[in-house]
mmCIF file of C-alpha atoms (C1' of nucleotides) in Angstrom:
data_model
loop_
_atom_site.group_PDB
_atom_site.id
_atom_site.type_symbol
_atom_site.label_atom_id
_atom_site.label_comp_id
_atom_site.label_asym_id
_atom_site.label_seq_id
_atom_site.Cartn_x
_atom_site.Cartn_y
_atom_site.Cartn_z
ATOM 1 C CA UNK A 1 47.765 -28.448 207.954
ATOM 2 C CA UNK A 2 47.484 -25.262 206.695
ATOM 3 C CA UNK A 3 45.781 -22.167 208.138
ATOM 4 C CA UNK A 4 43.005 -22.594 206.675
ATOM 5 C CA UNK A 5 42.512 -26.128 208.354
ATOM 6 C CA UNK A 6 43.811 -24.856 211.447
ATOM 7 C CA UNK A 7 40.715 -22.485 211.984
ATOM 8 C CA UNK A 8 38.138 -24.686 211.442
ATOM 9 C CA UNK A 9 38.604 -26.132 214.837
ATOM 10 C CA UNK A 10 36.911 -23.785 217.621
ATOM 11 C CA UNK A 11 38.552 -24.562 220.345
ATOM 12 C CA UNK A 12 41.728 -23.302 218.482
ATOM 13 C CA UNK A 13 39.938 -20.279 217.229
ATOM 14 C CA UNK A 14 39.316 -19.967 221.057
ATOM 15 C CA UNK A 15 42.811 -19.993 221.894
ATOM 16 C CA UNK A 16 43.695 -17.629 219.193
ATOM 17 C CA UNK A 17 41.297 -15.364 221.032
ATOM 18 C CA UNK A 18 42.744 -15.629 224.512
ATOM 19 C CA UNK A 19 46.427 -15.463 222.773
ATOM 20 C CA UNK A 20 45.281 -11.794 220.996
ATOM 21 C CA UNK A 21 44.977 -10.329 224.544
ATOM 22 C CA UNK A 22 48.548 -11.418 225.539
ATOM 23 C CA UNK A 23 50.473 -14.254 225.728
ATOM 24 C CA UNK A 24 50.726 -17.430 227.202
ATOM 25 C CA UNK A 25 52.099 -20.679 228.678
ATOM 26 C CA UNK A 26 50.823 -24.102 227.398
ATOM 27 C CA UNK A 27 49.582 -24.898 230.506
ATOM 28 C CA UNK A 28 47.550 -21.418 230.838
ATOM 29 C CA UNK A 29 46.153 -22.143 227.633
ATOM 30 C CA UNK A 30 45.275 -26.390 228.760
ATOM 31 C CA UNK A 31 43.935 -25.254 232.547
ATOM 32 C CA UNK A 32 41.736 -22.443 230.091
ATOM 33 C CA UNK A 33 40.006 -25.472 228.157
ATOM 34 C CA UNK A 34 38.853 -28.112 231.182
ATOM 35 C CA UNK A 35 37.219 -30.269 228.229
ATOM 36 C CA UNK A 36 40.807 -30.672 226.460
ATOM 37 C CA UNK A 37 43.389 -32.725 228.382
ATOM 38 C CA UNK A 38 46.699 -31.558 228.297
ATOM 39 C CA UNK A 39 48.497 -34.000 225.102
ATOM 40 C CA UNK A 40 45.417 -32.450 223.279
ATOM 41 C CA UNK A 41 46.227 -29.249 224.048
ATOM 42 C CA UNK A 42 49.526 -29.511 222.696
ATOM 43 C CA UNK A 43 48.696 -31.173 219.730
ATOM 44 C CA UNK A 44 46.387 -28.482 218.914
ATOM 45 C CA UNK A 45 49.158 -25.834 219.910
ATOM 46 C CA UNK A 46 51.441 -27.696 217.390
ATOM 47 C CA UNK A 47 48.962 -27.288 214.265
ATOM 48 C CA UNK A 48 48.282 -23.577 215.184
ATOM 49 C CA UNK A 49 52.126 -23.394 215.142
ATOM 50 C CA UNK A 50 53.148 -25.603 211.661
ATOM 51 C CA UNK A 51 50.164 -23.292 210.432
ATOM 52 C CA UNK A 52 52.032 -20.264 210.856
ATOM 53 C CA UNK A 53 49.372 -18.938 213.539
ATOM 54 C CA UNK A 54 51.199 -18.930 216.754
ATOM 55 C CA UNK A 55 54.685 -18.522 217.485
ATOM 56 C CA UNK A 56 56.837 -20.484 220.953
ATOM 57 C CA UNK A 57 59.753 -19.266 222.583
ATOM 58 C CA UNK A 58 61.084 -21.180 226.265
ATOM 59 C CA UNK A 59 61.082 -19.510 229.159
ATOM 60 C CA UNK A 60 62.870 -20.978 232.056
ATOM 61 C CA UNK A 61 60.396 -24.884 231.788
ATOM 62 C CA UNK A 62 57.868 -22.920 230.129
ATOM 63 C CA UNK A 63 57.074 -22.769 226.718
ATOM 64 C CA UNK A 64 55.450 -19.558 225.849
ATOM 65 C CA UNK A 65 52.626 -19.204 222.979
ATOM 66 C CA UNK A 66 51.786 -15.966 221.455
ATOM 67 C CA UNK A 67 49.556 -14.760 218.178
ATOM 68 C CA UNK A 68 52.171 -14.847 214.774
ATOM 69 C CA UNK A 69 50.516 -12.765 212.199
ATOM 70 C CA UNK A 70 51.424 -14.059 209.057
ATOM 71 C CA UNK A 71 49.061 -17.064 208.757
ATOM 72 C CA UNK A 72 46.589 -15.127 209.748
ATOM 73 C CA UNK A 73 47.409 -12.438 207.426
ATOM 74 C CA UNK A 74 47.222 -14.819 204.441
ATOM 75 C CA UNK A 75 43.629 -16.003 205.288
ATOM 76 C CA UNK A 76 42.826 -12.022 205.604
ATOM 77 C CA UNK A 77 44.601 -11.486 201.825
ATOM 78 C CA UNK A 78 42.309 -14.395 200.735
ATOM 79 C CA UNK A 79 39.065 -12.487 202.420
ATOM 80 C CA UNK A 80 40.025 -9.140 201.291
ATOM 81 C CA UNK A 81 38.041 -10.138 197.940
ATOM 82 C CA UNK A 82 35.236 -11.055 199.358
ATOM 83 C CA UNK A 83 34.904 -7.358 201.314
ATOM 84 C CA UNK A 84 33.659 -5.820 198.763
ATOM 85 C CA UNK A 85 30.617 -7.937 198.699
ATOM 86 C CA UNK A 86 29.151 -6.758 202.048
ATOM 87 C CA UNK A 87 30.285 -3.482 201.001
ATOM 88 C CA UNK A 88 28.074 -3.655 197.981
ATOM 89 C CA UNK A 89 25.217 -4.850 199.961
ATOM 90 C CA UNK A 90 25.297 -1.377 202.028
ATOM 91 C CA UNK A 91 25.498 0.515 199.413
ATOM 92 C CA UNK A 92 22.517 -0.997 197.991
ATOM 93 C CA UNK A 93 20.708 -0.418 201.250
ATOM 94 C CA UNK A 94 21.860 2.762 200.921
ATOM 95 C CA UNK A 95 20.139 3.679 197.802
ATOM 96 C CA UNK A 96 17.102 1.655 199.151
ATOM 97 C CA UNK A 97 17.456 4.074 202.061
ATOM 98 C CA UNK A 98 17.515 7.014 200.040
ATOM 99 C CA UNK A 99 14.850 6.213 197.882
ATOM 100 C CA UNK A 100 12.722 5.583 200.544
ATOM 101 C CA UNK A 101 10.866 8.685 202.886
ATOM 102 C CA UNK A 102 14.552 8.654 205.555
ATOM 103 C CA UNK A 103 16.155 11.224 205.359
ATOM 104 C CA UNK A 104 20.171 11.362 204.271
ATOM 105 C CA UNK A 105 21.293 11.569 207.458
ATOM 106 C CA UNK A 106 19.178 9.038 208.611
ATOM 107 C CA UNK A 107 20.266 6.858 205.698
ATOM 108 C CA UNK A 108 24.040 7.169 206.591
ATOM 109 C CA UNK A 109 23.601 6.649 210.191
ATOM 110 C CA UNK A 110 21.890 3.054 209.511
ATOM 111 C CA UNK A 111 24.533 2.182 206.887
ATOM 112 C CA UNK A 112 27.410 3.047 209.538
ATOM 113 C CA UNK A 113 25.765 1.041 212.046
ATOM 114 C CA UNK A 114 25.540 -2.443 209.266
ATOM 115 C CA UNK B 1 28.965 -27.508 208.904
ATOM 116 C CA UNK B 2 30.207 -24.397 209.732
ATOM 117 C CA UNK B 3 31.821 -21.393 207.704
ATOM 118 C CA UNK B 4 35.321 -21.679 208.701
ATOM 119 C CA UNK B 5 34.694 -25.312 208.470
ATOM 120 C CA UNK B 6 33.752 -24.848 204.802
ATOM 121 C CA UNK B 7 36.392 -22.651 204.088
ATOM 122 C CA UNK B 8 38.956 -25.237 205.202
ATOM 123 C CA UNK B 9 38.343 -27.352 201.995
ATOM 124 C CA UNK B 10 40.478 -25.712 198.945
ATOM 125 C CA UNK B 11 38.166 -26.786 196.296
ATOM 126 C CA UNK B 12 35.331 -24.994 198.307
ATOM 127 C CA UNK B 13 37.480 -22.026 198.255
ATOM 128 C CA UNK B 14 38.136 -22.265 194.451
ATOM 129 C CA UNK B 15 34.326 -22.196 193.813
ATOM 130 C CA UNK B 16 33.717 -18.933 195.804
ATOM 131 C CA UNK B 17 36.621 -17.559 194.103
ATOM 132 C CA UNK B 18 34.946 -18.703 190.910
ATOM 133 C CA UNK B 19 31.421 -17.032 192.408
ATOM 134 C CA UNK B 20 33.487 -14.278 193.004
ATOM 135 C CA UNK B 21 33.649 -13.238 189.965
ATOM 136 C CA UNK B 22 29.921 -13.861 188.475
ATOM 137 C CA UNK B 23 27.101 -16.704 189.468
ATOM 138 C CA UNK B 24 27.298 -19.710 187.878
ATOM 139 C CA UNK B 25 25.563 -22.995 187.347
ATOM 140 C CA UNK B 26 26.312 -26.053 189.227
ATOM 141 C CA UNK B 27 27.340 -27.777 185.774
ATOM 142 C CA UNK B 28 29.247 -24.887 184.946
ATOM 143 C CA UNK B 29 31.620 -25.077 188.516
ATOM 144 C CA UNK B 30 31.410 -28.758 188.128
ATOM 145 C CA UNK B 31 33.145 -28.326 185.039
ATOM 146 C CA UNK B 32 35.686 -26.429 186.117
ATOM 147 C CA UNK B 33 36.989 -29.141 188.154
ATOM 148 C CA UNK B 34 37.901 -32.073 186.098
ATOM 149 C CA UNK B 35 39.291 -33.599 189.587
ATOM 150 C CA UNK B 36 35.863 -33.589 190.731
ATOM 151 C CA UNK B 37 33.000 -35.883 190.185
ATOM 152 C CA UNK B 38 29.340 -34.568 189.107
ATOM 153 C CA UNK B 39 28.034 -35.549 192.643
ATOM 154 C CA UNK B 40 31.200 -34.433 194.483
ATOM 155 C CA UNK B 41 30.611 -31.205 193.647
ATOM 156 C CA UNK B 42 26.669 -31.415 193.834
ATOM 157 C CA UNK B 43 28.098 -32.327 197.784
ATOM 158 C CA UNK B 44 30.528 -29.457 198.178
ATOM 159 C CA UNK B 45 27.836 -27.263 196.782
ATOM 160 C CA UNK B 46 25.616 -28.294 199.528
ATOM 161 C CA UNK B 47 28.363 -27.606 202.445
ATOM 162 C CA UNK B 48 28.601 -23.854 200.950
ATOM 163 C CA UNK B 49 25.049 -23.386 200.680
ATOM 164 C CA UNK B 50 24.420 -24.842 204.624
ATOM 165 C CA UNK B 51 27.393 -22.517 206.157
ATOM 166 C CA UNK B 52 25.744 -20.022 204.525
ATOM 167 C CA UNK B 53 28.109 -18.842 201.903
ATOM 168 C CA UNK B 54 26.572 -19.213 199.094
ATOM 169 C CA UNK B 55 23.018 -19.186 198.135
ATOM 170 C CA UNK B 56 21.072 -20.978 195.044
ATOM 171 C CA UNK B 57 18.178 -20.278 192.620
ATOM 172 C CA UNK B 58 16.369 -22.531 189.961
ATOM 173 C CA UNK B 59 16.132 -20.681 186.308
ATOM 174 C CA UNK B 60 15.156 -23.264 183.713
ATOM 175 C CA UNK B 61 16.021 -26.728 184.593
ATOM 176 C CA UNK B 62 19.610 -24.538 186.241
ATOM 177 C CA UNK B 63 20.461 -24.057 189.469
ATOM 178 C CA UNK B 64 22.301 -20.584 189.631
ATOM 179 C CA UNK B 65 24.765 -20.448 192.822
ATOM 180 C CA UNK B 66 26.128 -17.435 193.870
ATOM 181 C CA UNK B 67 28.300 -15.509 197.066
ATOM 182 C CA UNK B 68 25.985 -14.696 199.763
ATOM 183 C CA UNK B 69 28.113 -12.818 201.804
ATOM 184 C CA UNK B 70 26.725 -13.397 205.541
ATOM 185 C CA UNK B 71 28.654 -16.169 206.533
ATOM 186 C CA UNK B 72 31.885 -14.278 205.227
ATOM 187 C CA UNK B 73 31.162 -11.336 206.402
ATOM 188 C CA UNK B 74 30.803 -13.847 210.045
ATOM 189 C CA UNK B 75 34.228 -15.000 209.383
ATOM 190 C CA UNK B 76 35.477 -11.407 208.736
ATOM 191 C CA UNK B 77 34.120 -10.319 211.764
ATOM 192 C CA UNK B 78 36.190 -12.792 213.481
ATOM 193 C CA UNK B 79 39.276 -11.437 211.750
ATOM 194 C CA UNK B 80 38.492 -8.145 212.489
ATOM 195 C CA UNK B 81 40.076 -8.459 215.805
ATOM 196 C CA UNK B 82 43.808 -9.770 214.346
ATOM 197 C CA UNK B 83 44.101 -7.220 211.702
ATOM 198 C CA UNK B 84 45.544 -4.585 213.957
ATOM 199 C CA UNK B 85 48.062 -7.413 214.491
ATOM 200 C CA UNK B 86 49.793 -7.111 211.505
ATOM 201 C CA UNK B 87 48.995 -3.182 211.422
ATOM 202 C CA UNK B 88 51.095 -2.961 214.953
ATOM 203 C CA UNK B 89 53.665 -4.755 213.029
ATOM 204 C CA UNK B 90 53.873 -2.531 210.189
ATOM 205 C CA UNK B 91 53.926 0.476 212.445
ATOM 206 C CA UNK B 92 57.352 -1.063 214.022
ATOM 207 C CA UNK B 93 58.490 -1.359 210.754
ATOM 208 C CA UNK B 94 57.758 1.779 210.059
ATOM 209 C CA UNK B 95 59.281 3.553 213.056
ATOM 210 C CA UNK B 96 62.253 1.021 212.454
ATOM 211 C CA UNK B 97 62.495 2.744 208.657
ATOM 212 C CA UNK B 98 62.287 6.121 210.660
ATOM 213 C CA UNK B 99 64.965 5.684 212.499
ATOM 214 C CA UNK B 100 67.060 4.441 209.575
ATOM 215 C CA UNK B 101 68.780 6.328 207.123
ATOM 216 C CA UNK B 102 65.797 5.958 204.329
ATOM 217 C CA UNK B 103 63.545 9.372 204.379
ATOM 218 C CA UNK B 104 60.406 9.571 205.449
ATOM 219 C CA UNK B 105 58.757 9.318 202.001
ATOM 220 C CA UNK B 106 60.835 6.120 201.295
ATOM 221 C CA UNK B 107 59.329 4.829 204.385
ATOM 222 C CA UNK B 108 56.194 5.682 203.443
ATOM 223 C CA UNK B 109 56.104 4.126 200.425
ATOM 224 C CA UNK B 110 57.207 0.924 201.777
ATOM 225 C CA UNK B 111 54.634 0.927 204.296
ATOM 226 C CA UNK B 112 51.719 1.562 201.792
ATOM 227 C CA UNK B 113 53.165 -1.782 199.706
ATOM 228 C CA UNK B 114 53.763 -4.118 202.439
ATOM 229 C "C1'" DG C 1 72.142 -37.573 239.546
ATOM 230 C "C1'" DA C 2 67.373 -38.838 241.199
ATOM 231 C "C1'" DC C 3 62.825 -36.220 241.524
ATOM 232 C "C1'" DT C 4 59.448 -33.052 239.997
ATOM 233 C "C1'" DG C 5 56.962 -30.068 236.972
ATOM 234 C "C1'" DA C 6 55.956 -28.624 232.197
ATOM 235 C "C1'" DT C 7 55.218 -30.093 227.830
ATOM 236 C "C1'" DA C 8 55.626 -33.035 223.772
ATOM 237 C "C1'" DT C 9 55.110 -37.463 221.257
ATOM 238 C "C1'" DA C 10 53.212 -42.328 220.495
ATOM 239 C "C1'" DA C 11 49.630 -45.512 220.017
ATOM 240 C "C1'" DT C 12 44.952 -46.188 219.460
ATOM 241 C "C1'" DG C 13 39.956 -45.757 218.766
ATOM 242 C "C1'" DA C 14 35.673 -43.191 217.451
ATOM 243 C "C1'" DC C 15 33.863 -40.365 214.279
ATOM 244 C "C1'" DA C 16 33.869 -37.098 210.245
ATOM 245 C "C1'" DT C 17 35.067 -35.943 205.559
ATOM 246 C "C1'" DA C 18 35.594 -36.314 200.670
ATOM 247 C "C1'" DG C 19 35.618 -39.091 196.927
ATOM 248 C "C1'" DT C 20 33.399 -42.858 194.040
ATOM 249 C "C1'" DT C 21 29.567 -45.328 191.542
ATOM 250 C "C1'" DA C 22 24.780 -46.052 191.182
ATOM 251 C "C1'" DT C 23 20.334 -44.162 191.395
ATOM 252 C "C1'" DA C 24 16.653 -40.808 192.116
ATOM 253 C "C1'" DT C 25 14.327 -36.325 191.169
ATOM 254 C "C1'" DG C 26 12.576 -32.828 188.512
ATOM 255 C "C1'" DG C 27 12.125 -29.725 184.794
ATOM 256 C "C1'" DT C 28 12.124 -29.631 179.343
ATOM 257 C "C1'" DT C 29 11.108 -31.237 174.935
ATOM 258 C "C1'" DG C 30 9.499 -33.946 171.206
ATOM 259 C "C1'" DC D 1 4.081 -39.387 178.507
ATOM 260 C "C1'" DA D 2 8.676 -41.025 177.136
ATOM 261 C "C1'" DA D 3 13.397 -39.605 176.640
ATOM 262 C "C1'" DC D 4 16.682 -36.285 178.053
ATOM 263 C "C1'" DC D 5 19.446 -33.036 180.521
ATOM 264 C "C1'" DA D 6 20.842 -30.951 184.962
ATOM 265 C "C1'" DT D 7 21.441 -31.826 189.521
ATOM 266 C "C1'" DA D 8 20.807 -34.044 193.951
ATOM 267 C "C1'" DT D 9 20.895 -38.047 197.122
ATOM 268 C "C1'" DA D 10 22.346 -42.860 198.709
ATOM 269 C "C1'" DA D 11 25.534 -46.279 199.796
ATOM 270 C "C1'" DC D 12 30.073 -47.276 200.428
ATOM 271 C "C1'" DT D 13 35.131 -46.739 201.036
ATOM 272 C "C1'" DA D 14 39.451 -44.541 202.170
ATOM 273 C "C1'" DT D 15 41.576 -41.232 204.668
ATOM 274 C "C1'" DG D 16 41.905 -37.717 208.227
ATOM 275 C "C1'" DT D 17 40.886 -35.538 212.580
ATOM 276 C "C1'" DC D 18 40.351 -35.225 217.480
ATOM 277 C "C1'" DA D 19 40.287 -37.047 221.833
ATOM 278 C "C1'" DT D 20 42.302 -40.420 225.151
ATOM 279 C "C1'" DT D 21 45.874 -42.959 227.905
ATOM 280 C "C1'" DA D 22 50.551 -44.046 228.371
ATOM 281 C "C1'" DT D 23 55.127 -42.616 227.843
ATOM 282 C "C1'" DA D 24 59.086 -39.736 226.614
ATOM 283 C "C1'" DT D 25 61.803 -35.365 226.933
ATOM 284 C "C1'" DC D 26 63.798 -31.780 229.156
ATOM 285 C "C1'" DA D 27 64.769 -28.064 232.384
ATOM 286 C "C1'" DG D 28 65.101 -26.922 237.223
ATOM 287 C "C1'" DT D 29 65.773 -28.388 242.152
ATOM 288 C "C1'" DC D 30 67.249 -30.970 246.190
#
DNA sequence: GACTGATATAATGACATAGTTATATGGTTG
DNA sequence: CAACCATATAACTATGTCATTATATCAGTC
């Protein structure tokens, strides 16, 4: 499954999330989801990891998960494209802006806060 | 059907890299997939257009698709929060270079590229 | 070395997805 | 309005995904 794949699942976007803050034991990461039993737990921890996304190492019984940025960097390289488009978008507001009776300042204050 | 849930699918990806580039028709996409029935691309269309990442209009008896960028910039947004990931990453790298016998410049450069 | 705790794998079932063929819709043209 | 072209929907099938229960592995402890 590639990384793609692996993100379309929230619950292992969620655990992405909880791994960016720090890292964590399989059974943190189980006791955080009380709708996922524990096999599914790991079977989701297993895709994030063939995926690239998430990296183990043991720790005493303990198998410890944390964020691995690669996969996710690839999926980022495949966005990066597709920036430009939003990007465009403000600009074009922008202009709107600018054409319209706001002021410059005004203008550039809305288009750095969308 | 979501957006990262649309993105999973590689042909889906293909067509907004496709869209990327300029709007097309649907028989004009369609055709660029030979694996890919008439209707299973009419179908794929459909998934892109209900996550939101692409958007349609009818010109003639054509329906134009093109990249509407909210539900990627959505997905960005979620990405957002990695990216320093692989930033932090570089920055070791970089203070790893440092501390090396290649000079600062050197360092530099392979920073910028990588 | 048996027992326990932490985690992974196996087997299985329900449901979703993507592809296929056949058919419908809807605009365009003679 | 009949025939045609572009595209969408329906019905169906094969395959995949996710969740579950039962079981295995494996390290640490008594």
């Amino acid at each position: 499954m590639d990384a793609f794949e692996a993100l379309a699942d929230p619950t292992r976007r969620q655990v992405l999330d909880l791994l960016s803050r720090r890292e964590r034991t399989a059974g943190e990461l189980g006791r955080g989801f009380p709708s996922v039993s524990q096999p599914g737990m790991s079977r989701h921890l297993r895709v994030l990891r063939e995926a690239g996304l998430v990296r183990v190492r043991r720790e005493r019984s303990y198998r410890i998960y944390s964020i691995r940025s690669d996969g996710l960097a690839g999926v980022d390289a495949w966005m990066r494209k597709y920036r430009e488009f939003w990007k465009q978008e403000l600009d074009s507001l922008e202009r709107y802006l600018d054409g319209s009776g706001l002021s410059t300042a005004e203008s550039r204050r809305t288009r750095r806060h969308r």
